[in-house]
Short mmCIF file of C-alpha atoms and ligand atoms in Angstrom, two decimals:
data_model
loop_
_atom_site.label_atom_id
_atom_site.label_comp_id
_atom_site.label_asym_id
_atom_site.label_seq_id
_atom_site.Cartn_x
_atom_site.Cartn_y
_atom_site.Cartn_z
CA UNK A 1 0.00 0.00 0.00
CA UNK A 2 1.98 2.95 -1.30
CA UNK A 3 1.53 6.47 0.02
CA UNK A 4 2.00 9.50 -2.26
CA UNK A 5 2.39 13.08 -1.11
CA UNK A 6 2.32 16.12 -3.32
CA UNK A 7 1.43 19.81 -3.15
CA UNK A 8 0.40 22.50 -5.65
CA UNK A 9 -0.49 26.14 -5.51
CA UNK A 10 -3.07 27.22 -8.05
CA UNK A 11 -4.49 30.67 -8.65
CA UNK A 12 -7.97 31.94 -9.22
CA UNK A 13 -8.83 33.50 -12.57
CA UNK A 14 -11.18 36.18 -13.86
CA UNK A 15 -12.91 35.67 -17.18
CA UNK A 16 -13.04 38.52 -19.70
CA UNK A 17 -15.31 36.62 -22.09
CA UNK A 18 -17.50 34.55 -19.81
CA UNK A 19 -18.45 30.91 -19.71
CA UNK A 20 -22.11 30.65 -18.71
CA UNK A 21 -24.02 27.63 -19.95
CA UNK A 22 -23.09 24.03 -20.74
CA UNK A 23 -23.82 21.89 -23.76
CA UNK A 24 -26.37 19.16 -23.07
CA UNK A 25 -24.05 16.42 -24.29
CA UNK A 26 -20.90 15.45 -22.40
CA UNK A 27 -19.81 16.46 -18.93
CA UNK A 28 -18.89 20.08 -18.31
CA UNK A 29 -18.69 21.02 -21.97
CA UNK A 30 -19.09 24.80 -22.39
CA UNK A 31 -21.70 26.31 -24.70
CA UNK A 32 -19.18 28.95 -25.76
CA UNK A 33 -15.48 29.65 -25.56
CA UNK A 34 -14.05 31.83 -22.77
CA UNK A 35 -10.81 33.54 -21.85
CA UNK A 36 -9.46 34.78 -18.52
CA UNK A 37 -6.66 36.57 -16.76
CA UNK A 38 -4.93 34.20 -14.40
CA UNK A 39 -4.47 35.92 -11.06
CA UNK A 40 -1.45 35.92 -8.82
CA UNK A 41 -2.32 36.54 -5.17
CA UNK A 42 -5.70 34.80 -4.89
CA UNK A 43 -4.68 31.17 -4.81
CA UNK A 44 -5.34 27.82 -3.19
CA UNK A 45 -2.52 25.67 -1.85
CA UNK A 46 -3.37 22.00 -1.60
CA UNK A 47 -1.27 19.28 -0.08
CA UNK A 48 -2.54 15.83 -0.96
CA UNK A 49 -1.66 12.61 0.81
CA UNK A 50 -2.98 9.55 -0.97
CA UNK A 51 -2.62 6.01 0.32
CA UNK A 52 -3.72 3.12 -1.85
CA UNK A 53 -6.50 1.02 -0.36
CA UNK A 54 -9.56 -0.90 -1.57
CA UNK A 55 -12.20 1.74 -0.91
CA UNK A 56 -12.54 5.49 -1.01
CA UNK A 57 -11.98 7.54 2.13
CA UNK A 58 -11.66 11.32 2.17
CA UNK A 59 -10.62 13.78 4.85
CA UNK A 60 -10.56 17.48 4.00
CA UNK A 61 -8.74 20.08 6.06
CA UNK A 62 -9.40 23.76 5.33
CA UNK A 63 -6.87 26.06 6.96
CA UNK A 64 -5.94 23.09 9.18
CA UNK A 65 -9.49 22.41 10.37
CA UNK A 66 -11.61 19.45 9.27
CA UNK A 67 -14.20 20.53 6.69
CA UNK A 68 -16.58 17.63 5.95
CA UNK A 69 -18.83 19.92 3.85
CA UNK A 70 -16.31 19.71 0.98
CA UNK A 71 -16.35 15.90 0.83
CA UNK A 72 -19.43 15.39 -1.44
CA UNK A 73 -18.02 17.74 -4.11
CA UNK A 74 -14.63 15.99 -4.05
CA UNK A 75 -16.29 12.57 -4.14
CA UNK A 76 -18.35 13.58 -7.18
CA UNK A 77 -15.19 14.92 -8.80
CA UNK A 78 -13.28 11.68 -8.17
CA UNK A 79 -16.11 9.64 -9.69
CA UNK A 80 -16.07 11.87 -12.77
CA UNK A 81 -12.32 11.58 -13.28
CA UNK A 82 -12.24 7.83 -12.57
CA UNK A 83 -12.91 7.27 -16.28
CA UNK A 84 -9.48 8.80 -16.88
CA UNK A 85 -7.63 7.41 -13.83
CA UNK A 86 -9.41 4.46 -12.24
CA UNK A 87 -6.98 4.40 -9.29
CA UNK A 88 -8.59 7.51 -7.84
CA UNK A 89 -11.52 5.57 -6.36
CA UNK A 90 -9.24 3.26 -4.41
CA UNK A 91 -7.50 5.28 -1.79
CA UNK A 92 -7.45 7.24 1.39
CA UNK A 93 -7.18 10.97 0.78
CA UNK A 94 -6.10 13.72 3.07
CA UNK A 95 -6.71 16.97 1.23
CA UNK A 96 -5.04 19.71 3.23
CA UNK A 97 -6.05 22.96 1.63
CA UNK A 98 -5.74 26.66 2.35
CA UNK A 99 -6.69 29.81 0.50
CA UNK A 100 -4.63 32.98 0.35
CA UNK A 101 -7.85 34.97 0.45
CA UNK A 102 -10.07 35.09 3.52
CA UNK A 103 -12.58 32.27 3.89
CA UNK A 104 -16.12 33.34 3.00
CA UNK A 105 -14.84 36.51 1.34
CA UNK A 106 -17.27 35.77 -1.45
CA UNK A 107 -14.37 34.86 -3.73
CA UNK A 108 -15.05 31.54 -5.40
CA UNK A 109 -12.39 29.04 -4.47
CA UNK A 110 -13.66 26.36 -6.85
CA UNK A 111 -11.40 27.37 -9.76
CA UNK A 112 -8.21 27.54 -7.70
CA UNK A 113 -9.22 24.61 -5.47
CA UNK A 114 -10.19 22.22 -8.23
CA UNK A 115 -7.14 23.02 -10.33
CA UNK A 116 -4.79 22.56 -7.35
CA UNK A 117 -6.36 19.18 -6.54
CA UNK A 118 -6.24 18.11 -10.20
CA UNK A 119 -2.56 18.95 -10.45
CA UNK A 120 -1.88 16.91 -7.29
CA UNK A 121 -3.72 13.93 -8.77
CA UNK A 122 -1.75 14.27 -12.01
CA UNK A 123 1.46 14.15 -9.97
CA UNK A 124 0.37 10.83 -8.48
CA UNK A 125 -0.67 9.50 -11.90
CA UNK A 126 2.75 10.49 -13.22
CA UNK A 127 4.53 8.78 -10.37
CA UNK A 128 2.48 5.66 -11.04
CA UNK A 129 3.65 5.76 -14.65
CA UNK A 130 0.15 6.52 -15.96
CA UNK A 131 0.86 10.01 -17.27
CA UNK A 132 3.69 11.29 -19.46
CA UNK A 133 5.25 14.68 -18.72
CA UNK A 134 4.22 16.06 -22.12
CA UNK A 135 0.54 15.35 -21.35
CA UNK A 136 0.70 16.63 -17.79
CA UNK A 137 -0.79 20.13 -18.07
CA UNK A 138 -3.45 19.21 -20.59
CA UNK A 139 -4.60 16.30 -18.44
CA UNK A 140 -4.60 18.49 -15.33
CA UNK A 141 -6.79 20.97 -17.20
CA UNK A 142 -9.21 18.20 -18.25
CA UNK A 143 -9.49 16.99 -14.67
CA UNK A 144 -9.92 20.54 -13.39
CA UNK A 145 -12.69 21.15 -15.94
CA UNK A 146 -14.52 18.11 -14.63
CA UNK A 147 -14.34 19.64 -11.13
CA UNK A 148 -15.38 23.16 -12.11
CA UNK A 149 -15.42 24.47 -15.68
CA UNK A 150 -13.54 27.69 -15.04
CA UNK A 151 -10.87 25.74 -13.11
CA UNK A 152 -9.59 24.38 -16.42
CA UNK A 153 -8.15 27.85 -17.16
CA UNK A 154 -6.33 28.21 -13.81
CA UNK A 155 -3.59 25.76 -14.79
CA UNK A 156 -1.96 28.36 -17.02
CA UNK A 157 -0.80 31.96 -17.00
CA UNK A 158 -0.83 34.72 -17.99
CA UNK A 159 -4.17 33.88 -19.57
CA UNK A 160 -6.20 30.72 -20.06
CA UNK A 161 -8.52 30.02 -22.98
CA UNK A 162 -11.11 27.27 -22.88
CA UNK A 163 -13.64 26.13 -25.45
CA UNK A 164 -13.38 25.38 -29.13
CA UNK A 165 -12.99 28.45 -31.32
CA UNK A 166 -11.59 28.64 -34.84
CA UNK A 167 -9.55 31.77 -34.01
CA UNK A 168 -7.74 30.09 -31.14
CA UNK A 169 -5.39 27.46 -32.44
CA UNK A 170 -5.41 24.26 -30.41
CA UNK A 171 -8.52 25.29 -28.48
CA UNK A 172 -10.80 22.58 -27.15
CA UNK A 173 -14.01 22.07 -25.20
CA UNK A 174 -12.21 19.43 -23.13
CA UNK A 175 -9.34 21.50 -21.75
CA UNK A 176 -7.95 25.00 -21.56
CA UNK A 177 -4.81 26.18 -23.28
CA UNK A 178 -2.33 28.86 -22.20
CA UNK A 179 -2.76 32.15 -24.00
CA UNK A 180 0.04 34.71 -24.21
CA UNK A 181 -0.33 36.44 -27.57
CA UNK A 182 -1.00 39.67 -25.71
CA UNK A 183 0.17 43.27 -25.70
CA UNK A 184 2.60 43.99 -22.85
CA UNK A 185 0.00 46.23 -21.15
CA UNK A 186 -1.99 43.11 -20.21
CA UNK A 187 0.97 41.02 -18.99
CA UNK A 188 0.83 42.64 -15.55
CA UNK A 189 -2.71 44.08 -15.58
CA UNK A 190 -4.10 44.84 -12.14
CA UNK A 191 -7.31 43.46 -10.66
CA UNK A 192 -8.49 44.71 -7.30
CA UNK A 193 -11.34 42.57 -6.02
CA UNK A 194 -13.80 44.77 -4.18
CA UNK A 195 -15.52 42.60 -1.60
CA UNK A 196 -19.08 43.87 -1.69
CA UNK A 197 -20.69 40.85 -0.10
CA UNK A 198 -18.94 38.08 1.81
CA UNK A 199 -21.90 35.74 2.31
CA UNK A 200 -22.90 32.60 0.45
CA UNK A 201 -24.32 33.14 -3.01
CA UNK A 202 -28.07 32.62 -3.22
CA UNK A 203 -27.77 30.62 -6.46
CA UNK A 204 -24.76 28.41 -7.14
CA UNK A 205 -23.04 28.54 -10.53
CA UNK A 206 -24.04 24.91 -11.15
CA UNK A 207 -27.71 25.88 -10.88
CA UNK A 208 -27.09 29.09 -12.84
CA UNK A 209 -25.50 27.23 -15.77
CA UNK A 210 -28.43 24.80 -15.80
CA UNK A 211 -30.99 27.58 -16.13
CA UNK A 212 -29.55 28.56 -19.52
CA UNK A 213 -31.14 25.50 -21.09
CA UNK A 214 -34.55 27.17 -21.07
CA UNK A 215 -33.41 30.77 -21.39
CA UNK A 216 -34.77 32.13 -24.70
CA UNK A 217 -31.77 34.47 -25.03
CA UNK A 218 -29.22 31.68 -24.66
CA UNK A 219 -28.67 30.84 -28.35
CA UNK A 220 -28.03 34.51 -29.19
CA UNK A 221 -25.70 34.78 -26.19
CA UNK A 222 -23.63 31.76 -27.22
CA UNK A 223 -23.23 33.19 -30.74
CA UNK A 224 -22.32 36.61 -29.29
CA UNK A 225 -19.69 35.08 -27.00
CA UNK A 226 -18.00 33.37 -29.95
CA UNK A 227 -17.92 36.74 -31.78
CA UNK A 228 -16.60 38.45 -28.67
CA UNK A 229 -13.78 35.91 -28.53
CA UNK A 230 -12.77 36.99 -32.03
CA UNK A 231 -12.88 40.66 -31.03
CA UNK A 232 -11.01 39.96 -27.79
CA UNK A 233 -8.15 38.29 -29.62
CA UNK A 234 -7.47 41.48 -31.60
CA UNK A 235 -7.90 43.66 -28.49
CA UNK A 236 -5.42 41.60 -26.51
CA UNK A 237 -2.89 41.82 -29.32
CA UNK A 238 -3.24 45.57 -30.00
CA UNK A 239 -3.61 46.86 -26.44
CA UNK A 240 -6.59 49.02 -27.46
CA UNK A 241 -7.84 49.82 -23.97
CA UNK A 242 -11.03 51.59 -25.05
CA UNK A 243 -12.11 48.50 -26.97
CA UNK A 244 -11.01 46.32 -24.03
CA UNK A 245 -13.15 48.30 -21.59
CA UNK A 246 -16.22 48.20 -23.84
CA UNK A 247 -16.01 44.47 -24.38
CA UNK A 248 -15.13 43.47 -20.82
CA UNK A 249 -17.91 45.52 -19.23
CA UNK A 250 -20.44 44.34 -21.79
CA UNK A 251 -19.51 40.72 -21.02
CA UNK A 252 -19.95 41.29 -17.28
CA UNK A 253 -23.38 42.86 -17.66
CA UNK A 254 -24.45 40.24 -20.19
CA UNK A 255 -23.57 37.50 -17.69
CA UNK A 256 -25.77 39.12 -15.08
CA UNK A 257 -28.56 39.84 -17.55
CA UNK A 258 -28.66 36.11 -18.30
CA UNK A 259 -29.26 35.51 -14.62
CA UNK A 260 -32.02 38.11 -14.56
CA UNK A 261 -33.67 36.57 -17.63
CA UNK A 262 -33.54 32.99 -16.34
CA UNK A 263 -36.56 31.16 -15.01
CA UNK A 264 -36.55 31.40 -12.03
CA UNK A 265 -34.83 34.78 -12.33
CA UNK A 266 -32.26 35.88 -9.83
CA UNK A 267 -29.90 38.77 -9.07
CA UNK A 268 -26.44 38.28 -7.58
CA UNK A 269 -25.45 41.94 -7.65
CA UNK A 270 -26.06 44.05 -4.56
CA UNK A 271 -26.85 47.79 -4.39
CA UNK A 272 -23.17 48.50 -3.69
CA UNK A 273 -22.15 46.56 -6.81
CA UNK A 274 -24.03 49.19 -8.81
CA UNK A 275 -22.65 52.04 -6.70
CA UNK A 276 -19.13 50.90 -7.58
CA UNK A 277 -19.97 50.58 -11.28
CA UNK A 278 -21.40 54.10 -11.28
CA UNK A 279 -18.35 55.49 -9.47
CA UNK A 280 -16.02 53.87 -12.03
CA UNK A 281 -18.08 55.23 -14.93
CA UNK A 282 -18.14 58.69 -13.40
CA UNK A 283 -14.38 58.70 -12.87
CA UNK A 284 -13.79 57.55 -16.44
CA UNK A 285 -16.09 60.23 -17.80
CA UNK A 286 -14.47 62.94 -15.69
CA UNK A 287 -10.76 62.06 -15.94
CA UNK A 288 -10.55 59.86 -19.04
CA UNK A 289 -8.90 57.01 -17.10
CA UNK A 290 -8.79 53.57 -18.74
CA UNK A 291 -10.20 51.73 -15.75
CA UNK A 292 -13.10 49.31 -15.89
CA UNK A 293 -14.90 46.53 -14.07
CA UNK A 294 -15.90 42.97 -14.56
CA UNK A 295 -18.06 40.67 -12.49
CA UNK A 296 -18.01 37.01 -11.60
CA UNK A 297 -21.10 35.06 -10.59
CA UNK A 298 -21.46 37.14 -7.43
CA UNK A 299 -21.74 40.65 -6.00
CA UNK A 300 -18.02 41.44 -5.81
CA UNK A 301 -16.52 43.76 -8.39
CA UNK A 302 -13.22 43.10 -10.15
CA UNK A 303 -11.72 46.54 -10.77
CA UNK A 304 -9.28 46.34 -13.69
CA UNK A 305 -6.55 48.88 -14.48
CA UNK A 306 -3.11 48.99 -16.09
CA UNK A 307 -0.02 48.54 -13.90
CA UNK A 308 1.13 52.04 -14.95
CA UNK A 309 -1.93 53.53 -13.20
CA UNK A 310 -1.49 51.53 -10.00
CA UNK A 311 -0.90 54.42 -7.60
CA UNK A 312 -3.73 56.59 -8.94
CA UNK A 313 -6.18 53.69 -9.21
CA UNK A 314 -5.42 52.51 -5.69
CA UNK A 315 -5.89 56.06 -4.36
CA UNK A 316 -9.28 56.04 -6.08
CA UNK A 317 -10.12 52.72 -4.40
CA UNK A 318 -9.23 54.08 -0.97
CA UNK A 319 -11.02 57.37 -1.49
CA UNK A 320 -14.11 56.36 -3.48
CA UNK A 321 -14.68 52.61 -3.77
CA UNK A 322 -13.71 51.13 -0.39
CA UNK A 323 -16.81 52.69 1.22
CA UNK A 324 -19.00 50.29 -0.78
CA UNK A 325 -17.10 47.17 0.32
CA UNK A 326 -18.17 45.08 3.30
CA UNK A 327 -15.98 46.27 6.17
CA UNK A 328 -14.02 48.27 3.60
CA UNK A 329 -12.33 45.07 2.37
CA UNK A 330 -10.67 44.51 -1.00
CA UNK A 331 -7.79 42.42 -2.35
CA UNK A 332 -5.15 43.75 -4.72
CA UNK A 333 -4.18 41.24 -7.34
CA UNK A 334 -2.65 41.15 -10.80
CA UNK A 335 -2.06 38.86 -13.75
CA UNK A 336 0.08 35.89 -12.77
CA UNK A 337 1.92 32.99 -14.31
CA UNK A 338 -0.32 30.09 -13.34
CA UNK A 339 0.00 27.06 -11.11
CA UNK A 340 3.17 25.93 -9.39
CA UNK A 341 4.32 22.75 -7.69
CA UNK A 342 5.51 23.42 -4.13
O1 PMV B 1 -16.62 27.21 -13.17
P1 PMV B 1 -18.02 27.49 -12.73
O2 PMV B 1 -18.93 26.37 -13.06
O3 PMV B 1 -18.06 27.94 -11.29
O4 PMV B 1 -18.57 28.72 -13.61
C1 PMV B 1 -18.06 30.00 -13.46
C2 PMV B 1 -18.57 30.89 -14.48
C3 PMV B 1 -18.13 32.34 -14.35
O5 PMV B 1 -17.19 32.52 -13.32
C4 PMV B 1 -19.33 33.21 -14.05
C5 PMV B 1 -17.53 32.81 -15.67
C6 PMV B 1 -16.21 32.24 -16.03
O6 PMV B 1 -16.00 31.99 -17.24
O7 PMV B 1 -15.35 32.07 -15.15
#
């Protein structure tokens, strides 16, 4: 009965063109392609100890404390990936995980968490002689996708692209690919996450994705997202920040409009989400700054600005935006280089 120990640190990511909706066929196959900035500071570190045994046994530690609530999600994940690596259902797991961002900050840890765990499992598969080095990252991204779609993109920096698209060579619905054909302005772009609401989301992203099936706007949205991916490719290459702002903000509001037009409808934004958006728009109108926002499936706002504007943008956060954050909390982050073995 061999024991394997491994550890990975994997970052969160923020999509610019959003994944929202899954194809009916397959498991976790996106209805449209997406692309994200990989972050640097918001990350999950997972240490996995795996001992071979006949049945499946899982212990999860979050920040050193047992967290049985995570077990069903991990168990479901292991069943899904057992078609790729059957050994995963025969073992005793200790998943010792911690997040660099505060627990219940409202920041989703599923992308960073699922990619960190997937990379750990790939390490074990490699040690068992079941995975070649040249297939390592792609397989990790496939596993991560099966845990949480957006997690597939967290394997790579500075950007991750997931979902088949004719403009993105090598793209696939099954796994993400690294994307770095970008203007230098984006290589160290800043993202301050403004923590508007730290509580649990009222509707999970799993449920949210599912509601797209009957949303009458969904087919138009999926077509629009594919077109936006084409536009985004040119914007990332040229560094045209006005076009970047227009596309990124439109994507964020489209994501939330899909939630509002689902049946049952729901709203994840809070009044202060809108206050922040208005303050950013006002500032842009007044001073011509190239700062914008995007949103995840939640109330928090990702405030995006170029590295060159860091001091001024962070002054603006302290003076104008922090008042709309719960307990004045926000997290400064920027584009990062992806996952690392530790
Ligand atoms: O990975 P999931 O199933 O939690 O979906 C996340 C979807 C968004 O974060 C809203 C958008 C995206 O592409 O990351």
